[in-house]
Coordinates of C-alpha atoms in Angstrom, one line a residue:
X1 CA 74.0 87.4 95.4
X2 CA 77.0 88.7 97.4
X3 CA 80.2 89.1 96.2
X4 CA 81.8 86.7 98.0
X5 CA 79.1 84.0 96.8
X6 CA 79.6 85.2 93.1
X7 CA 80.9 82.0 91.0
X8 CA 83.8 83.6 89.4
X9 CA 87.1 82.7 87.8
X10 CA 90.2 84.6 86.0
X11 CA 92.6 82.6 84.4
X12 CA 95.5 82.8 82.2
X13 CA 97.7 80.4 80.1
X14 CA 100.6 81.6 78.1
X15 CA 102.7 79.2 75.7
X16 CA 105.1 79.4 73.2
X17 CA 101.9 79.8 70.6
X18 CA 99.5 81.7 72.6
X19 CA 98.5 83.8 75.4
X20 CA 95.1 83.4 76.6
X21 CA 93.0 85.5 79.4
X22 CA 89.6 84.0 80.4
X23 CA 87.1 85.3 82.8
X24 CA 84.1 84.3 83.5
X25 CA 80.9 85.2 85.7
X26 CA 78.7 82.1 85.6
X27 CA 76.4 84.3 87.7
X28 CA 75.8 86.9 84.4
X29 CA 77.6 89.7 83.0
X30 CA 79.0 91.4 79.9
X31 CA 80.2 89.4 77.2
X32 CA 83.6 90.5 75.0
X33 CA 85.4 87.9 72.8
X34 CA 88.4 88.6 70.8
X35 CA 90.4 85.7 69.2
X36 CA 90.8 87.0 66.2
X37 CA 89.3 84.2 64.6
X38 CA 86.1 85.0 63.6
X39 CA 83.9 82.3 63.6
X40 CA 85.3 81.3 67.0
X41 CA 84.6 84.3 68.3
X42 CA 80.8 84.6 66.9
X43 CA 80.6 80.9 68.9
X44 CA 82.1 82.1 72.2
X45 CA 80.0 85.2 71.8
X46 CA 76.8 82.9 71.6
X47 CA 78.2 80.7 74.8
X48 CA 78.2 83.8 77.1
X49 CA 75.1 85.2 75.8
X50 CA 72.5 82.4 75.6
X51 CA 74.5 80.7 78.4
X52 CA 73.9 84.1 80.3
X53 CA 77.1 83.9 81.5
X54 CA 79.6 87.0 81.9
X55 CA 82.4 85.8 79.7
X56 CA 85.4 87.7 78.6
X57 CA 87.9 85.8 76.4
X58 CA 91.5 87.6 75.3
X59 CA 93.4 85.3 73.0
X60 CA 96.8 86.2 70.9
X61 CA 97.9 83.4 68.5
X62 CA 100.2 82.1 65.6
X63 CA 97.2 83.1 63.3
X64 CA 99.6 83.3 60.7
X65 CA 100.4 79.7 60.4
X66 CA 96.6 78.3 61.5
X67 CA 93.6 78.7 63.7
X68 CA 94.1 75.4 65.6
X69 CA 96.4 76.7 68.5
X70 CA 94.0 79.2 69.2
X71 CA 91.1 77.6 69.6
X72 CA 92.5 74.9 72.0
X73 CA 94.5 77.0 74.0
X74 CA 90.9 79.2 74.8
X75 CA 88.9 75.7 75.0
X76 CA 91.7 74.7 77.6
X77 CA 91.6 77.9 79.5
X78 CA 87.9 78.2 79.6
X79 CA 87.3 74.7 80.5
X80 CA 89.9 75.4 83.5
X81 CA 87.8 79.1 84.5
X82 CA 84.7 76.7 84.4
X83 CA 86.0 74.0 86.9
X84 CA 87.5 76.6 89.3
X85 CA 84.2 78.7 89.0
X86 CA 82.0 76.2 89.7
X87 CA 84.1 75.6 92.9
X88 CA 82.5 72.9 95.2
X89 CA 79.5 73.0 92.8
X90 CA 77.2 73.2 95.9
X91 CA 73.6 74.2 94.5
X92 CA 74.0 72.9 90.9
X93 CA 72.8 69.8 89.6
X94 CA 75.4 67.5 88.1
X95 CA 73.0 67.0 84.8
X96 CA 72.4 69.8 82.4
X97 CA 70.9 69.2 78.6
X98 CA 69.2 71.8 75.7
X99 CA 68.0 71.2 72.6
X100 CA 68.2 74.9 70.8
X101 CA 67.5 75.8 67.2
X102 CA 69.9 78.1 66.0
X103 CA 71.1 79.7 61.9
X104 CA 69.5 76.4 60.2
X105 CA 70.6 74.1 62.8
X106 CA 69.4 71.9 66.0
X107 CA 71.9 71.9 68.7
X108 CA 71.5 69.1 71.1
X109 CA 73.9 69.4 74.3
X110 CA 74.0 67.1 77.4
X111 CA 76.1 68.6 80.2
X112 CA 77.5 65.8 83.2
X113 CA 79.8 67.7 85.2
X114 CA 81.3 65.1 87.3
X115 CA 84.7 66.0 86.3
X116 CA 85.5 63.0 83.6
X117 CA 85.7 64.4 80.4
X118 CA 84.3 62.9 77.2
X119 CA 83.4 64.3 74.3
X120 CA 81.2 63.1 71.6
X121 CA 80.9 64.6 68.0
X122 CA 78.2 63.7 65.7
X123 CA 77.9 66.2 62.8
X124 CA 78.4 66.2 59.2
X125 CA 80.0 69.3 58.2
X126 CA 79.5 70.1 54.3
X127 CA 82.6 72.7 54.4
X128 CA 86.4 72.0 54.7
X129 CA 86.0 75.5 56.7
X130 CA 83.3 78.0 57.9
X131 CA 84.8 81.1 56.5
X132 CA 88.6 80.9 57.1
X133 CA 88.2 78.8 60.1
X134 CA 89.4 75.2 59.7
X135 CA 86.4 72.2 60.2

C-alpha cells in the first residue's frame, strides 16, 4: 500500500483535565499505550494488537483525583482518529462483528460504522474495580 493510500490519523485533545495524543495506522503498525492507568492501558494494548492496528496512545491526567477523565478523553480522541482514518471509508464494509475468547471471558462485538453512535453494555461485573481502575 502506498503512502498516500495508508489510512492514518494523528490527533490531539487537550483540556483542563487532560492532554491526549492518538495515532493510529488502521493499515498495521507498532503498538505503544501509556495512560497511566493500567488496566486501560492492557485494554488499548489488546485493541491495536489483535485489531492489527498501529496504535499509539499518549494520555496525561488528573490521576490523582480518578481514572474517569482519562479514559473518556482517550475514548473521545480515539473514536475521533478512527472517523478521520477511515476517511471516505471506500473499500470497507459498513458491518464488522467477532466473537473472541479472551482471560476467562467471551467477547462479543458488532461493529456498524455508519456514523450514529450507540452503545450497548451487557455485562455483569463482580468487582467495584479491576485493580485500581473504577468499574
Amino acid at each position: 500500500m502506498s503512502a498516500e493510500s495508508r489510512r492514518r490519523a494523528d490527533v490531539a485533545r487537550a483540556t483542563n483535565e487532560t492532554d491526549v495524543k492518538v495515532g493510529l495506522d488502521l493499515d498495521g503498525g507498532e503498538v505503544s499505550v501509556a495512560t497511566g492507568v493500567p488496566f486501560f492501558d492492557h485494554m488499548l494494548e489488546q485493541l491495536g494488537r489483535h485489531g492489527r492496528v498501529g496504535l499509539r496512545v499518549e494520555t496525561t491526567g488528573d490521576l490523582e483525583i480518578d481514572a474517569h477523565h482519562t479514559v473518556e478523553d482517550t475514548g473521545i480522541v480515539l473514536g475521533s482518529a478512527i472517523v478521520e482514518a477511515l476517511g471516505e471509508k471506500r473499500g470497507i464494509r459498513r458491518y464488522g462483528d467477532a466473537l473472541v475468547p479472551m482471560e476467562e471471558a467471551l467477547a462479543q462485538v458488532a461493529l456498524d460504522i455508519s456514523g450514529r453512535p450507540l452503545l450497548v453494555y451487557d455485562a455483569e461485573v463482580p468487582a467495584e474495580s479491576v485493580g485500581q481502575y473504577d468499574t
